[in-house]
Amino acid sequence: MKDIRDKARERIKSHCKVCPLCDGRACAGKVPGIGGIGTGVSFQNNVSALAGHRLAMRVLHDANEPLTGVSLWGRELALPVLAAPIGSVKNNLGSDLSEGEYSEMLISGCVAAGTMAGIGDTAKPETFKQGLDQIRDRGRSVIPFIKPWALQEVCVRLDMAVAAGCDSCGMDVDAAGLTILRRLDAPVATRTPRELAAIIAEAHKRKLKFIVKGIMTVDEARAAADAGADAVLVSNHGGRVLDHTPGTAEVLPAIAAAVGGRTLVMMDGGVRSGADVLKALALGADIVLICRPVAVAIHGGGTDGAARYFNVIRDELSQCMRLTGCKDVASAGAHLLC
Amino acid sequence: MKDIRDKARERIKSHCKVCPLCDGRACAGKVPGIGGIGTGVSFQNNVSALAGHRLAMRVLHDANEPLTGVSLWGRELALPVLAAPIGSVKNNLGSDLSEGEYSEMLISGCVAAGTMAGIGDTAKPETFKQGLDQIRDRGRSVIPFIKPWALQEVCVRLDMAVAAGCDSCGMDVDAAGLTILRRLDAPVATRTPRELAAIIAEAHKRKLKFIVKGIMTVDEARAAADAGADAVLVSNHGGRVLDHTPGTAEVLPAIAAAVGGRTLVMMDGGVRSGADVLKALALGADIVLICRPVAVAIHGGGTDGAARYFNVIRDELSQCMRLTGCKDVASAGAHLLC
Amino acid sequence: MKDIRDKARERIKSHCKVCPLCDGRACAGKVPGIGGIGTGVSFQNNVSALAGHRLAMRVLHDANEPLTGVSLWGRELALPVLAAPIGSVKNNLGSDLSEGEYSEMLISGCVAAGTMAGIGDTAKPETFKQGLDQIRDRGRSVIPFIKPWALQEVCVRLDMAVAAGCDSCGMDVDAAGLTILRRLDAPVATRTPRELAAIIAEAHKRKLKFIVKGIMTVDEARAAADAGADAVLVSNHGGRVLDHTPGTAEVLPAIAAAVGGRTLVMMDGGVRSGADVLKALALGADIVLICRPVAVAIHGGGTDGAARYFNVIRDELSQCMRLTGCKDVASAGAHLLC
Amino acid sequence: MKDIRDKARERIKSHCKVCPLCDGRACAGKVPGIGGIGTGVSFQNNVSALAGHRLAMRVLHDANEPLTGVSLWGRELALPVLAAPIGSVKNNLGSDLSEGEYSEMLISGCVAAGTMAGIGDTAKPETFKQGLDQIRDRGRSVIPFIKPWALQEVCVRLDMAVAAGCDSCGMDVDAAGLTILRRLDAPVATRTPRELAAIIAEAHKRKLKFIVKGIMTVDEARAAADAGADAVLVSNHGGRVLDHTPGTAEVLPAIAAAVGGRTLVMMDGGVRSGADVLKALALGADIVLICRPVAVAIHGGGTDGAARYFNVIRDELSQCMRLTGCKDVASAGAHLLC
């Protein structure tokens, strides 16, 4: 990966230093840009929360060839890791790629590595549609995340997702804090559980699974599950909407304990290695999402870079599972940590 | 605010570096000056105590347009934040402003932003009177803080405050530690609860609400409330009188729990952002005071600088309330923290 | 030791900086090399876990001349410290010594200091045999550690150990994670308790005591004891196979409490001084192993360097025992710590 | 004190950097020299243990003019702080003062400031006697600390102390770890409680009060009290005999709780300010000793430097007592901390 990272650094250095450990220090406060908002500690807490957990090494067992695969809503993934959606790569990374070029590489890379890609929403529905049109033949490998618009605006986008062949989608409700989207004529807003239930009902009517992204408390995880969410995604938006939040790995265990039986539990934020993936699984996640390092890999190696990055993560995960005695993803649990 | 801060730095750099985060490190030990006394950790603890708390992000609710306003003794404030009093700006900041010029900008800025200004006391009553004469028409927006003189000296100043149109005042009892004021013929001193009760009775006789500033323990908060205080102000004098105290946010919750039902609870020390304000409210404060950053804003932008600073704080507070699901100031509580 | 360390630094500086405190920071991630894998924190945790314990100084007692000697399986050692096995000194240290030269110095140095040397296994049985042939007359002072091969491969090596005069051996089961050994035709693998029991039975059949190395959890310590282990060696392989493990001193007390009555408890990882040895004993270890500093001493002073290093450790241990009131190794316990 | 410190730095810079905060970092490992032994953490823990405590500020009380005086065995001291004994100033500080010159300044400075001086023992009785002869007329202001020799050697020195007019003495039993003194024909050694009792009986026979220095555990504090000690002095010898001990302020509270009713409790280690003195009193000490900063003051200002240093400490203590509401030394207690 070194060449990929070096090339990426050259290309996006105005916005991202491609640090040895992507931990939110060098880019603190750079929003837009790739950093965490304000002091940047919300981003940094994501990384340090995972670093604070340690793996219990075990070698007396038969999990010598662990299985990293996982099934998600009828689809077999090579690893329990998806690409998280990212907003404008021009604004956030200073990228010279168009949104279309970037999405193409992201999705192709994910498919090549046996996983799926989250993609982001835009203020104008037409732009969102252009993005979806482009991936029509690979729709089932793409999860569009819609911003927290009013119901009518959301339905327009749900229809587009269906038309593109997607069978799952999500909403990053925490985007309610994005100033630029709050100033629109039809702005984003926080959504009440009742509004969320109506939105999810529309998604289900269209046979779309629905992920509620931006959950950081047990009560909102319960509210999302009660509203019909197929998955809650524990996320603080990469630390980019609210300063001073805890790291996602800190709140994950209680959320998983509260709703893990009723809905899938996903997590993003600070996941940088196979060990981090295994820690998140052990803390209660069913699926983990990675964002910034995937974007770096694409800028350093395009489609192939993304695929190679996920393959490295899968190999690391496999090794970590072997040395903790974890034979498959479903077997991960708190006993792997100490 | 960048221009304002840059200009301020140019103007007061001999005493204050206008650091990216005003945390008491660069100025440690500078008293007079703007630093904390001795090792400076009392100042630094104020900042780190707030930094140690994290906000519980919530997005599934109807608090999309939170209300930051608050009512204080019959006056409506745009935000639950006042300007804390500061001593001689010449000695402490190396300011080229006269005390009169500074006070004028401070009070005007506070009024413009919909809040109130604390102003300080001086060794000579005449100087104190000059300051109050100047603000006669805006007296209700000003809270004079009187030093812990003997009762007779205090009464002289209470009369001046009434004459200036003030309807509230306070006493920073912790100024009993200021060496320069201890050497006067009529020196400051610590005050017994009985002496404090007599002082407060005199204030009440004059229809002045009375704030006891410098409370850092539950027992003294109770003593102040018993003595008739309308508010206790949890404060370590910005870390400038006693080295090695805890941060104010550390002692605030127990104090609020003990006297919160009987008297208002105010806090200052280390508040630097809307997130800090919300944390203080969540920890039990009714009103928060800010000192050093306001002084910086005035030296960088005068009246307008002060007003803009409070507006930024209000906007940040509003955004933090939105993303924690806090619909108004009264709704803030421990559930916002994690 | 300064000259020895200076000379060693000159000789192995490409791989090891011979830092003032060997703590895994300068070499983080260097595998092969001498560092910990990945972030290097597993190595660093070994050091910091020991550093986190403090010695209870005591001076009112009769332990003025403490005894550092210990008996291991019928052999009297001058101190409760062995040399841990190290893999290829060429790959890991950039050494200009052949494996044979290095082993010769290591074993001679250990014998001179009154202790024993662990030696490592190799992919090819013939190389392993060459190493053992060389030490035939000192076999009882050598403990060969065999990699976790399948039973048949292990038996070949057990026979060699017997032929070399050894009466003890071990297996570093955690070597199951070494990628290079996993790609062989007859690769290493994690071993089930049943497989381990069969291996230990073969060792016992040959009158060899058997140490299970790589134990980091209470359950695997119990499994090893149940499988017949004569000793469990608490070890994370110097932090070189799995990133993000705890330090060995963190897991040692619970393991010692669980199996200490049934099997010997050994520990390696981060031991750098006599104080560290005493801490490990106090935490429940019967025997402590040291690796990297021994290798440094050999590169700086050959046989004599190794012997002097162990003598320094013994002197330090003696002084620490004197000033904690610990009259002999068996008397070490939790009361020495605070 | 700045001039004094600057001058001292010039004079002893080969051994002591006279750091802004004397915390054992710059001199770590320098023994002989002024540092802590080995890693230096025993010295550093003394400082950080005190820094870890915070003062509860109180201002509503009548302790506006606190009393810093204390009575020790019939003598009135201006403050509860003594000068701790120091070994050879040539070896440990690179001083150009003779031992006699140094002692003269130390004792005169202590007397001038209203306190007492501890002085050290030497390998040769004659040298010890020379030191005592010199202070004959001020014997009651001097506490000689004798090394843990065998009883006969101790008695020789007790007689000398009596002859010099002293009415108290002590033994730094932890000096049993000093290598240079262990190699003598009549070496130091740890002392059993029975030996200690015999030594103390000899001191009492001569009407000398006896301080047992080097106590770091509750059990040895009890043993010392049982042996008849008039005071236990909680000390790790400035971190100079055993690496990795806790800071003295960490073990002080339990020791004071255990023996505080039966014997005086003294403490040294890391005390650098009046706030540190008050913390130590609040943690249970009756008397506090300071070593390194006194030696610095003497090298910067001679007799006057020592006196000024103690006066500064007394002023700081007074201010800290005022702002914590502590009216006299006997009133200090855990309620001053938070």
XYZ file of C-alpha atoms in Angstrom, chain C residues 122-124 149 179-188:
14
model
C 13.792 -23.235 12.301
C 11.754 -24.226 9.290
C 14.208 -26.936 8.283
C 4.152 -27.946 13.734
C 3.298 -15.596 8.003
C 6.557 -17.017 6.707
C 6.024 -20.280 8.580
C 2.410 -20.521 7.513
C 3.388 -20.739 3.850
C 5.509 -23.862 4.234
C 4.379 -27.237 2.964
C 4.135 -28.398 6.548
C 3.041 -25.165 8.098
C 2.654 -24.014 11.667
